[in-house]
Short mmCIF file of C-alpha atoms in Angstrom, two decimals:
data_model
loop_
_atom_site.label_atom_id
_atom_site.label_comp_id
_atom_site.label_asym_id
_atom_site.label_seq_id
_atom_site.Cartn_x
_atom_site.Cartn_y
_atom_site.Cartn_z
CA UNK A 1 11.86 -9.47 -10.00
CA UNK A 2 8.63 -8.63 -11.81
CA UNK A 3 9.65 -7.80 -15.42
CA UNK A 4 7.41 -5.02 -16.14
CA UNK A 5 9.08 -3.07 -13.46
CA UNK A 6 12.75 -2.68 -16.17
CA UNK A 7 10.31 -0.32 -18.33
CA UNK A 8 10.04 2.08 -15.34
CA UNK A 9 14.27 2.21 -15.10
CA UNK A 10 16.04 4.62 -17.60
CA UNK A 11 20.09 4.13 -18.51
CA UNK A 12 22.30 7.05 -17.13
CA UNK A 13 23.48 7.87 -13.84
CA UNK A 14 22.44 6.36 -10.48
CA UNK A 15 22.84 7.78 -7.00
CA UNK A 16 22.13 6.63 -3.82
CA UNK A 17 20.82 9.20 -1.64
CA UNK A 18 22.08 9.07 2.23
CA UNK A 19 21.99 11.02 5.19
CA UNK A 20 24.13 13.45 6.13
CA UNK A 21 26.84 11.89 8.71
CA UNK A 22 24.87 15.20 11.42
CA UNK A 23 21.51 14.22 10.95
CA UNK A 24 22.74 10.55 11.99
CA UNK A 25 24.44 12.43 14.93
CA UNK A 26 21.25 14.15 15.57
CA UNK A 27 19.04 10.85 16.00
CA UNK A 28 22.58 9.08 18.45
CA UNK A 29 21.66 11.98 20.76
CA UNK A 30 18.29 13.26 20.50
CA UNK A 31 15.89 11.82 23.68
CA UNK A 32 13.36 9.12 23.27
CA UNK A 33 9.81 10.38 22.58
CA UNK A 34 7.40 8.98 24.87
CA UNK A 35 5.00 8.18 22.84
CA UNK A 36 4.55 3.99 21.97
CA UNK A 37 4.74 1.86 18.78
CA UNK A 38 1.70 -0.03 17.81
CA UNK A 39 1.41 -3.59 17.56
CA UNK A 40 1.67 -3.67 14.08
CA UNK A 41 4.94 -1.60 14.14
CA UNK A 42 6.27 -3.68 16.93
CA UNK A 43 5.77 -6.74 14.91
CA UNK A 44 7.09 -5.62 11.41
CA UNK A 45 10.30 -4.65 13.79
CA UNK A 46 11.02 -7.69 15.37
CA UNK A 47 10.47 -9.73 11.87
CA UNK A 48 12.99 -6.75 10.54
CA UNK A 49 15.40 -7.76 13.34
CA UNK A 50 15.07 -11.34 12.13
CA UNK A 51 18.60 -12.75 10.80
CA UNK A 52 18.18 -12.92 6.41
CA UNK A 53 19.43 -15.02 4.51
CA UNK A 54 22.86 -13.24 2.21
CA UNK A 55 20.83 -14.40 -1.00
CA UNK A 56 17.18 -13.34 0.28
CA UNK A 57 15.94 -10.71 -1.77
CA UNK A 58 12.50 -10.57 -0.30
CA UNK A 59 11.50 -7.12 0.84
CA UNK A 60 8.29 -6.37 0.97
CA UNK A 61 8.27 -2.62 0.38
CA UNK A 62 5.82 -0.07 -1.11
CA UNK A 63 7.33 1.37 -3.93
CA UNK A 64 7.14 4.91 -6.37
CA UNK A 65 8.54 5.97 -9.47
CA UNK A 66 8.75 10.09 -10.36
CA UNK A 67 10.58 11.70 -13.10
CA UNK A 68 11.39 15.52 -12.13
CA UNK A 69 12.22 17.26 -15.07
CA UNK A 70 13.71 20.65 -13.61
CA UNK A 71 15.46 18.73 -10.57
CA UNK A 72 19.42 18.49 -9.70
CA UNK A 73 21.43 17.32 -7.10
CA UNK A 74 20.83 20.64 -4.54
CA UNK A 75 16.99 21.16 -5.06
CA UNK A 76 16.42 17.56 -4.97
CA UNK A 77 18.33 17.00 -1.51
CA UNK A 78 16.15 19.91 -0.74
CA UNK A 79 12.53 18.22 -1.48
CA UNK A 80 13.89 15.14 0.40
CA UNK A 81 14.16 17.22 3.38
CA UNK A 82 11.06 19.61 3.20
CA UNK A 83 9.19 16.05 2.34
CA UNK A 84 10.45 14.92 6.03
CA UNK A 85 10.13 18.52 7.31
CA UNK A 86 6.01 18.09 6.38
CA UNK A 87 6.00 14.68 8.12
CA UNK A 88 6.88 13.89 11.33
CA UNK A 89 6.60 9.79 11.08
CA UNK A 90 9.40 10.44 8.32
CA UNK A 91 12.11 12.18 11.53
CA UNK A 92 11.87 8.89 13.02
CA UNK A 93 13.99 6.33 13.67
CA UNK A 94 13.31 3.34 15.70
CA UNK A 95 15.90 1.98 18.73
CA UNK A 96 15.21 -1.54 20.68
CA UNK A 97 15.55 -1.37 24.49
CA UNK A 98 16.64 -3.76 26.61
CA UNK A 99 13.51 -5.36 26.85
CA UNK A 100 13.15 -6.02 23.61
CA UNK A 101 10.60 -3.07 23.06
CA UNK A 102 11.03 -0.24 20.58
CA UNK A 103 11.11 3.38 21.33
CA UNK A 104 10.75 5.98 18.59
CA UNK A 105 13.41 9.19 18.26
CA UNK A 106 12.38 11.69 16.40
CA UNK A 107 14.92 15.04 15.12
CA UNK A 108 14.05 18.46 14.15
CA UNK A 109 13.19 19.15 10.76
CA UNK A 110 16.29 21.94 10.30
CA UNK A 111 18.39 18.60 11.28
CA UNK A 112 17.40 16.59 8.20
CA UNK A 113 19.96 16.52 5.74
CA UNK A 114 20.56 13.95 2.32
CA UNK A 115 23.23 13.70 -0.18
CA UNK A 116 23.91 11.09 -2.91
CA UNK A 117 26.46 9.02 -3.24
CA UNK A 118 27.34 7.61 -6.69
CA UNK A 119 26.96 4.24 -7.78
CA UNK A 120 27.70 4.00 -11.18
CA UNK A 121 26.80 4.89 -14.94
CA UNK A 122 24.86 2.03 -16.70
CA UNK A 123 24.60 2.40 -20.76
CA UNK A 124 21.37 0.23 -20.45
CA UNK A 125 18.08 0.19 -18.87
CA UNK A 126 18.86 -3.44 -17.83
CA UNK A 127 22.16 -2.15 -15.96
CA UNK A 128 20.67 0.42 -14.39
CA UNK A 129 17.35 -1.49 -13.57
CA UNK A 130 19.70 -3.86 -11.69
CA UNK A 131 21.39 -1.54 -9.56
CA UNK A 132 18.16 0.43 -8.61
CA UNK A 133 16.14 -2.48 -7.38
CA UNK A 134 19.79 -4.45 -5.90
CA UNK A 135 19.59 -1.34 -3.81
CA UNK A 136 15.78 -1.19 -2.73
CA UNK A 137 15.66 -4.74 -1.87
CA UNK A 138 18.92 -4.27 0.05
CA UNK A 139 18.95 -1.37 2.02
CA UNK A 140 15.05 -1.13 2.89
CA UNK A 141 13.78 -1.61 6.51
CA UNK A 142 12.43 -0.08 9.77
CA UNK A 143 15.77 -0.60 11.51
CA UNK A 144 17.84 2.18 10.19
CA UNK A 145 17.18 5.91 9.30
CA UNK A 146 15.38 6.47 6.86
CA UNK A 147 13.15 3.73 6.78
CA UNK A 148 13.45 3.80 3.31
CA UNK A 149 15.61 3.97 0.32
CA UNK A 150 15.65 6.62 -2.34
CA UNK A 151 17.78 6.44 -5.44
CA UNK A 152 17.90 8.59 -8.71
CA UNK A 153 18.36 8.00 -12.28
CA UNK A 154 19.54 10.82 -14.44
CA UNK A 155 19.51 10.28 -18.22
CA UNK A 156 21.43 11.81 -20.91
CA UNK A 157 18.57 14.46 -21.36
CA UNK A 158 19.46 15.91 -17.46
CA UNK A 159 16.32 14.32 -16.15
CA UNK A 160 16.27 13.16 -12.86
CA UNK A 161 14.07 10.24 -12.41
CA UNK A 162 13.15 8.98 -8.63
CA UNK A 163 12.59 5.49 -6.55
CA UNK A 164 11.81 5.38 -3.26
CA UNK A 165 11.01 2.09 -1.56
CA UNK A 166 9.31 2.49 2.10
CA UNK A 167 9.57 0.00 4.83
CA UNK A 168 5.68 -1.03 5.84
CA UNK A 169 6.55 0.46 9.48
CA UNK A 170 5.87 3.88 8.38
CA UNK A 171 4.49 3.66 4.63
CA UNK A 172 1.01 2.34 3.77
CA UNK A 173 0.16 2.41 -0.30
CA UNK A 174 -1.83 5.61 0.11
CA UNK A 175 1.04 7.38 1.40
CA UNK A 176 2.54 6.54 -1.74
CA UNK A 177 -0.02 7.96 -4.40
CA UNK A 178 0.28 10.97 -1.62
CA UNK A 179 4.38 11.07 -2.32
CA UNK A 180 4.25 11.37 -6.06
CA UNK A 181 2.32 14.08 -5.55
CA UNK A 182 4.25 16.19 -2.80
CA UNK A 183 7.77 15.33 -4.78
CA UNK A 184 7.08 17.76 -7.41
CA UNK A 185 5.44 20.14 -5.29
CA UNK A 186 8.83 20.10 -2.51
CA UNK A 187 11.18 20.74 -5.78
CA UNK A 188 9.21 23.81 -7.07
CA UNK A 189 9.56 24.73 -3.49
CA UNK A 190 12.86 24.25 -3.02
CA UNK A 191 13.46 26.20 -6.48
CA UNK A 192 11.84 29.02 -5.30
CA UNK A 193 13.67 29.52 -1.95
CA UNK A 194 10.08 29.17 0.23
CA UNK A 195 10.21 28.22 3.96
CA UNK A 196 10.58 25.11 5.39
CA UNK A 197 6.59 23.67 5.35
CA UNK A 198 4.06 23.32 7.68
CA UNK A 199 3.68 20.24 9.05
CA UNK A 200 0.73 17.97 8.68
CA UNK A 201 -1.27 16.21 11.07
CA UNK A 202 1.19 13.03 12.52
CA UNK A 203 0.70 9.69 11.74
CA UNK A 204 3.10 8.88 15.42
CA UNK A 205 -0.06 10.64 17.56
CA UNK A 206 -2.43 8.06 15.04
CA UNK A 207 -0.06 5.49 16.97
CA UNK A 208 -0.69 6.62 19.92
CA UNK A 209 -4.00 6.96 19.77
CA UNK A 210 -4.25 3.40 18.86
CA UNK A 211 -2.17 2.14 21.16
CA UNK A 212 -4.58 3.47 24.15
CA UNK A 213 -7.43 1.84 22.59
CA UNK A 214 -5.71 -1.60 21.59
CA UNK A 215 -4.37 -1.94 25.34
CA UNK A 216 -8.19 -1.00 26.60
CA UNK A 217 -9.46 -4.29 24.69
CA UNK A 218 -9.91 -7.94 26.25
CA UNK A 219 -10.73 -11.17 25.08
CA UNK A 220 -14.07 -10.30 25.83
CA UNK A 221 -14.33 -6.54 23.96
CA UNK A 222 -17.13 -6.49 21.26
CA UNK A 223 -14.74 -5.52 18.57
CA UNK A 224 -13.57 -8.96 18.45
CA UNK A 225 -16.57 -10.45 17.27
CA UNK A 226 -15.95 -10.10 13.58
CA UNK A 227 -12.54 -11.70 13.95
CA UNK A 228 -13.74 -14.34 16.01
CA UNK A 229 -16.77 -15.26 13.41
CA UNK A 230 -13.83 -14.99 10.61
CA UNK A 231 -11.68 -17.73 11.70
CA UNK A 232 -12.68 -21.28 10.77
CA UNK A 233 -12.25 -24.87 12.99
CA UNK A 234 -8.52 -25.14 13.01
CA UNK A 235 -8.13 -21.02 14.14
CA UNK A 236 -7.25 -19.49 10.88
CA UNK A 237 -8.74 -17.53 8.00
CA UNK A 238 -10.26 -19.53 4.96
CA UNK A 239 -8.18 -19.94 2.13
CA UNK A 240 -8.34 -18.57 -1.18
CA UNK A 241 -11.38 -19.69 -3.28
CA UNK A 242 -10.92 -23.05 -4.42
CA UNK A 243 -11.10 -22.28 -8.49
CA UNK A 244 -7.66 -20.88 -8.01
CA UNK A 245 -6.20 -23.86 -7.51
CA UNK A 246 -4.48 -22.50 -4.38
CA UNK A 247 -4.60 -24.40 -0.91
CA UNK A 248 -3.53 -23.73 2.73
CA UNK A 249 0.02 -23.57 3.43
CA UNK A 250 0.96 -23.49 -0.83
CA UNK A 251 4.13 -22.13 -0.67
CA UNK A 252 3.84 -20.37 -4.16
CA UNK A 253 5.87 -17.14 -5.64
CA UNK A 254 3.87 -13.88 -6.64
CA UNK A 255 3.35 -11.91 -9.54
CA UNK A 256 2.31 -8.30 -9.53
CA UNK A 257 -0.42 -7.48 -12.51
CA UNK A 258 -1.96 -3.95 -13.15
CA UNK A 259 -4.37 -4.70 -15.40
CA UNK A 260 -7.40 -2.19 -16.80
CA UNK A 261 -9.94 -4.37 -16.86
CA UNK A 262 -12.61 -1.30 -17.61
CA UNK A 263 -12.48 1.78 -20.47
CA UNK A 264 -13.10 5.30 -18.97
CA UNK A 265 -16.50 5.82 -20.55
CA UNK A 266 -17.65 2.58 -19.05
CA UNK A 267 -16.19 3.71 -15.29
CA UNK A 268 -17.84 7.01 -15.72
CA UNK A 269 -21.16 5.21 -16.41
CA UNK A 270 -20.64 2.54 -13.77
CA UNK A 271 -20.05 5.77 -11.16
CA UNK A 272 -23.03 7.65 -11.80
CA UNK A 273 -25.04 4.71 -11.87
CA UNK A 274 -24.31 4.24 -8.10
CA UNK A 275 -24.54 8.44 -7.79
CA UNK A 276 -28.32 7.58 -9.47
CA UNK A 277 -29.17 4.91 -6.29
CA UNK A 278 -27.32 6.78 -3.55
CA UNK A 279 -23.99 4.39 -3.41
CA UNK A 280 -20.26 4.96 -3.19
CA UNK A 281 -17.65 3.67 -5.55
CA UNK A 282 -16.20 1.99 -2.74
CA UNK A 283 -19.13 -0.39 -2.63
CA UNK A 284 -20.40 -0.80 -5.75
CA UNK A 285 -17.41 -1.70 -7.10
CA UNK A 286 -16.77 -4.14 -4.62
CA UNK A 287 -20.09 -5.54 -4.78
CA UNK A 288 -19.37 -6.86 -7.66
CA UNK A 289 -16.08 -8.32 -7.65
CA UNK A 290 -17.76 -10.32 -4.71
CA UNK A 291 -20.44 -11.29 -6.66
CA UNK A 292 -17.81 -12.44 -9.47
CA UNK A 293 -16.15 -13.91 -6.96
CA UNK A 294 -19.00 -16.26 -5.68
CA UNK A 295 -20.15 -17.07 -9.08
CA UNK A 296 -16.82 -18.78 -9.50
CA UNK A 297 -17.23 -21.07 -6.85
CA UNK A 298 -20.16 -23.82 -5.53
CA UNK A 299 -20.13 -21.86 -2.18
CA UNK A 300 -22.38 -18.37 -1.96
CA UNK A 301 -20.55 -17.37 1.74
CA UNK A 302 -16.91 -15.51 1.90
CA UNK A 303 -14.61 -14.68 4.01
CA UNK A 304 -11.81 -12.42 3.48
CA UNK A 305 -10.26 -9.65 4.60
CA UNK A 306 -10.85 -5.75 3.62
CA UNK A 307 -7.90 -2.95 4.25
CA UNK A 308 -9.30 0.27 6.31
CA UNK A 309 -7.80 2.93 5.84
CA UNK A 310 -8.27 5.05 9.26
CA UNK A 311 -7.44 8.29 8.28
CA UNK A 312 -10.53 10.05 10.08
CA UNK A 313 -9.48 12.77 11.26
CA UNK A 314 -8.84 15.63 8.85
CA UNK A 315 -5.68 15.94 9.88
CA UNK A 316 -4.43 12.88 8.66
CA UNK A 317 -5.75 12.99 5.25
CA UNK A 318 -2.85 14.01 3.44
CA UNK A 319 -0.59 12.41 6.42
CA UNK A 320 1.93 10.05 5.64
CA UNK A 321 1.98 6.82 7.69
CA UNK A 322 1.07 3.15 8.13
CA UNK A 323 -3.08 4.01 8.59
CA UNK A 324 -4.48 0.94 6.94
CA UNK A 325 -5.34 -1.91 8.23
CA UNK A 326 -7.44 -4.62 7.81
CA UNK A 327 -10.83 -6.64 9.10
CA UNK A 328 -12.24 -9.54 8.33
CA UNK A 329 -15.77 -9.54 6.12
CA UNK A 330 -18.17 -12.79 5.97
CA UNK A 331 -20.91 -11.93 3.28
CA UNK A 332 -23.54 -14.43 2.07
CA UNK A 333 -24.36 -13.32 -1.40
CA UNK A 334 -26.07 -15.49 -3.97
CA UNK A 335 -25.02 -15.52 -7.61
CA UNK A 336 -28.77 -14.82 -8.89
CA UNK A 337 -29.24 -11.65 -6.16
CA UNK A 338 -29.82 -8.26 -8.01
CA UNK A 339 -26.70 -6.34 -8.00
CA UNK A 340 -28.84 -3.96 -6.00
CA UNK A 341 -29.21 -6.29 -3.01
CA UNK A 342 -25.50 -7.80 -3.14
CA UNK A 343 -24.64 -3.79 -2.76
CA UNK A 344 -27.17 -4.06 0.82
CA UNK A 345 -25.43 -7.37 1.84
CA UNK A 346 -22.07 -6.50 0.70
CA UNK A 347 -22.49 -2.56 3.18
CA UNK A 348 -23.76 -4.79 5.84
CA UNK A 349 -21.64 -7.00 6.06
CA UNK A 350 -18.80 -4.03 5.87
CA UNK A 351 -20.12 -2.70 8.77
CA UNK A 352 -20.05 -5.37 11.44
CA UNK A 353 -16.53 -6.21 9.80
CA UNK A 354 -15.32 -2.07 10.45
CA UNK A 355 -16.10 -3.11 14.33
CA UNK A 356 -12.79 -4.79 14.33
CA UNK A 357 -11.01 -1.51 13.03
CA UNK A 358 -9.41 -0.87 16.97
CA UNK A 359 -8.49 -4.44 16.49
CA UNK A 360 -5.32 -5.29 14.52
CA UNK A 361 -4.94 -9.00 13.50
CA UNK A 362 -1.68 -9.92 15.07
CA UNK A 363 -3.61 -8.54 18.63
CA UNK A 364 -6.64 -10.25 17.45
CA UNK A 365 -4.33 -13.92 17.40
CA UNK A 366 -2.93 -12.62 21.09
CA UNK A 367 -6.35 -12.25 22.71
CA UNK A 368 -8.34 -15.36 20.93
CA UNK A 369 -5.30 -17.30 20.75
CA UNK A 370 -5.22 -18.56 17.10
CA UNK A 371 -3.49 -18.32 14.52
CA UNK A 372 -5.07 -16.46 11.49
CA UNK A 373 -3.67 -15.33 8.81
CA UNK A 374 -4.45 -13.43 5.53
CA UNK A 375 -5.78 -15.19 2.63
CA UNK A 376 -7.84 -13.02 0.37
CA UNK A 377 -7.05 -9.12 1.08
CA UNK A 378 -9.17 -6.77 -0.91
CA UNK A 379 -8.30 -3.11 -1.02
CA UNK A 380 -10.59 0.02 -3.11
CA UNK A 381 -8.65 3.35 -3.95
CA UNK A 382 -9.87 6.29 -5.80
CA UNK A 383 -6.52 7.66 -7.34
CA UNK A 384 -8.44 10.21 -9.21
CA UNK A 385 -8.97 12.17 -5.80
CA UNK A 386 -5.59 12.04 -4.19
CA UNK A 387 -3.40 15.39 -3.97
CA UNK A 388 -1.01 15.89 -7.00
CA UNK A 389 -2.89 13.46 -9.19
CA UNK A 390 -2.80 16.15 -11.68
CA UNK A 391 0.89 15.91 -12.05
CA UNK A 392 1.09 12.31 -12.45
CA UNK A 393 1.23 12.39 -16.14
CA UNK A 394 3.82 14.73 -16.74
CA UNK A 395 5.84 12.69 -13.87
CA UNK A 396 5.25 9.36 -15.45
CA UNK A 397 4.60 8.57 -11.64
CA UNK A 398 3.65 5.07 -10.53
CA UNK A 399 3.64 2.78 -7.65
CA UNK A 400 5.34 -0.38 -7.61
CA UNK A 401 5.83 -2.85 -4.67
CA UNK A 402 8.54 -5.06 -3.53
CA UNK A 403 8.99 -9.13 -3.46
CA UNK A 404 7.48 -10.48 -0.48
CA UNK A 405 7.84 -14.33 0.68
CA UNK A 406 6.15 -17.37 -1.06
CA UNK A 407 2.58 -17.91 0.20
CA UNK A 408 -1.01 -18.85 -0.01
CA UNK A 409 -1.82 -15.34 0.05
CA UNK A 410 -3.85 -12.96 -2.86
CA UNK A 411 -3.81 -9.37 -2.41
CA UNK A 412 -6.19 -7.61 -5.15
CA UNK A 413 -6.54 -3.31 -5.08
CA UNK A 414 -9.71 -1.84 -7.63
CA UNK A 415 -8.38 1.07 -8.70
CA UNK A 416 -10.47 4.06 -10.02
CA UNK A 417 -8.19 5.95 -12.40
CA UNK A 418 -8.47 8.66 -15.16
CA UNK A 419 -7.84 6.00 -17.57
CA UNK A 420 -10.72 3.84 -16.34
CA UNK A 421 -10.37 0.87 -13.65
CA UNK A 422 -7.63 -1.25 -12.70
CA UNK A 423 -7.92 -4.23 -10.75
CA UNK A 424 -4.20 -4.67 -9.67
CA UNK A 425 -3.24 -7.74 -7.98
CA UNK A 426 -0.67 -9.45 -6.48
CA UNK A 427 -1.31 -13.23 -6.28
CA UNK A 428 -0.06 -17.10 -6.47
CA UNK A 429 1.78 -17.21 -10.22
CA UNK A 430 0.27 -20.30 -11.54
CA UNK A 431 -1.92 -20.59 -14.30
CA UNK A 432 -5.27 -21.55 -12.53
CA UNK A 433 -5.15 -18.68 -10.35
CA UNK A 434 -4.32 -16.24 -13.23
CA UNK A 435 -7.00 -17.57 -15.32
CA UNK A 436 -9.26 -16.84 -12.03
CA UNK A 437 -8.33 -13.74 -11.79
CA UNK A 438 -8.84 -13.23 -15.43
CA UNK A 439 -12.47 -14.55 -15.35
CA UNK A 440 -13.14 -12.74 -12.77
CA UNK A 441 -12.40 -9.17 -14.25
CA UNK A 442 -14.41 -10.46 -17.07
CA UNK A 443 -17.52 -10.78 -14.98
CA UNK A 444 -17.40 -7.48 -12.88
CA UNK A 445 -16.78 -5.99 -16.55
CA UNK A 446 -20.14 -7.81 -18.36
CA UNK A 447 -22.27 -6.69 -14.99
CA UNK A 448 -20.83 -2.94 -15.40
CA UNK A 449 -22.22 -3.35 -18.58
CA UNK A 450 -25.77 -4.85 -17.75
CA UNK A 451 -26.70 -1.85 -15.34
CA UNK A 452 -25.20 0.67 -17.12
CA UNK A 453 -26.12 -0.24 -20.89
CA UNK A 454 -22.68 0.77 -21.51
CA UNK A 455 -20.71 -0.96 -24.29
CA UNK A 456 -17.24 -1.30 -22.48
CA UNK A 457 -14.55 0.78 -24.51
CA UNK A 458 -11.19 -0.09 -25.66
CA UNK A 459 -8.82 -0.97 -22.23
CA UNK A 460 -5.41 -1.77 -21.60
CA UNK A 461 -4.11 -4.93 -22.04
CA UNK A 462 -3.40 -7.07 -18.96
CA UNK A 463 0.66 -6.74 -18.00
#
């Protein structure tokens, strides 16, 4: 487990929360809905229906931590079900046919129904830390209803603190900055007696749309270009840069960091220095973890892959679902380049790779027939934006993710927060690679500081 996670867990009383025994009856006899499962959700089910080993506690779920002061066992079961009410990927559950496809079945939202089920008071964060994440690593995948596991804490003050882990099939990690922030807004609706919600725009017609183009594309579609530029001699990705220390096929454990690697006052002046020459966080910031990135290394190409995250139509912007993917990005950059013109390479570059969007990389190994897979995955979120983000604080919200498998792989998500920048990352646990990673958020920090003339202010320190 990653040990910064017991600080999140407070002693009291934990409950499991299920589903009532007639919303299961609901989903036994409710008719499939026709429309498909991508290829990504197809996948992540058959891995799911996999055999596991009785010791494996790898479960690589997406993760969120709320504390909701005024809840209690009825208004809670209540936000639970207005939060699936609002979100129709959330009423489904997944069935395998004979063929060994998947077809979705999706219930009513005056069917949904929770209640907990208790498992015990622990004295100590430790016990109760224990139980919590025994349960989320357990219970979590795309093969039951819900694809997910919630469980609460209450402590001796009558708060009511909750964790949720989400299977990948239906959960992507903006849907979970979106969560923290509808969880406190379902309670005070629940409180106050108000209607069941509107719905939002459905991440299972996203699918669908998808599916229709994905099954439109050949060997020969455009869109694979990128993909087919990306992969190297032997049919897979590059590895991760060689100063980690990390080679192809390492079989190495992870270790989740969330470090603030810049102060407020210098992430303010960073921002409106790219407002001054017409440029998006988005890409300055990952201009120059690129460039910090090649000056680690004798090379001055990359190749690595960049999430999406595909909600484009307005209806899915406060939609929860499994919208992001990812596409491969080859940039040539040169460590002595202005940071102006690694910004122009780095948005070129981004936009031949976003011609891949339609293409996800599992179909991308079906059409070209290799073998890629991820190395480097970089990922940009503005948290100060998202819905609810004002009631973070007083929720002690946060997301946290689950253990996933042994690899090669480095995942790394530049984070714009009110309290400045993170640059969390989930990567090989060795020392080279941590000391890369280290260096790293050193240099994007000193060339924050060269364009903006701002001294960087106090920060975090690295967890």
């Amino acid at each position: 487990m990653h040990p910064h996670r017991q600080t999140l867990v407070p002693a009291g009383d934990v409950h499991l929360w299920v589903p009532r025994s007639s919303t299961l009856r609901a989903f036994a006899t409710t008719a499939p809905d026709p429309r498909p499962v991508t290829p990504d959700q197809q996948r992540r089910l058959e891995v799911a229906g996999e055999p596991r080993e009785l010791d494996d506690e790898v479960n690589p779920w997406i993760g969120l931590r709320a504390t909701l002061h005024a809840a209690d066992f009825d208004s809670f079961a209540g936000a639970l079900r207005r939060f699936c009410a609002r979100h129709e990927s959330l009423r489904c559950m997944f069935v395998r046919r004979d063929d060994g496809s998947f077809e979705r079945r999706i219930v009513e939202p005056e069917l949904i129904g929770f209640q907990p089920r208790h498992l015990g008071h622990h004295a100590t964060r430790e016990g109760a830390f224990d139980t919590v994440m025994a349960e989320l690593d357990d219970r979590t995948g795309p093969l039951s209803w819900p694809a997910a596991t919630v469980v609460t804490v209450t402590d001796e003050h009558g708060d009511m603190t909750a964790f949720a882990a989400f299977d990948h099939v239906s959960f992507d990690g903006y849907s979970a900055y979106l969560t923290m922030g509808e969880l406190k807004q379902h309670l005070e609706a629940e409180l106050n007696h108000a209607p069941l919600p509107a719905q939002v725009g459905s991440y299972v017609d996203f699918a669908l749309e998808q599916r229709e183009i994905q099954d439109s594309i050949t060997a020969e579609d455009p869109a694979l270009e990128p993909w087919r530029r990306a992969a190297d001699p032997s049919g897979n990705l590059p590895g991760l840069p060689r100063a980690t220390g990390v080679r192809r096929g390492d079989e190495i454990h992870h270790r989740l960091r969330f470090p603030t690697f810049a102060g407020p006052q210098l992430s303010a002046a960073f921002r409106d220095w790219g407002d001054r020459h017409g440029v998006p966080p988005a890409l300055t910031y990952t201009a120059v973890l690129l460039r910090a990135m090649v000056a680690e290394e004798d090379d001055d190409r990359l190749t690595l892959l960049m999430s999406t995250h595909n909600r484009y139509r307005p209806e899915w912007h406060e939609a929860i679902g499994w919208f992001s993917g990812v596409v491969p990005v080859t940039v040539d950059l040169g460590r002595d380049l202005p940071l102006l013109e690694i910004i122009r390479r780095t948005a070129e570059a981004w936009q031949f790779g976003r011609t891949a969007e339609t293409v996800p990389l599992p179909l991308a190994n079906q059409l070209l027939g290799t073998s890629m897979r991820p190395a480097t995955v970089l990922s940009f979120l503005d948290s100060r934006h998202c819905p609810g983000r004002d009631d973070w604080a007083e929720m002690d919200s946060t997301v946290f993710l689950g253990e996933v498998e042994p690899s090669d792989e480095m995942h790394i998500y530049i984070n714009l927060m009110p309290y400045g920048t993170e640059l969390a990352h989930r990567a090989p646990d060795t020392p080279p690679c941590t000391e890369w990673l280290d260096r790293v958020m050193t240099r994007m920090r000193e060339q924050m500081v060269a364009v903006t003339r701002q001294v960087n202010d106090p920060v975090e320190a690295t967890r």
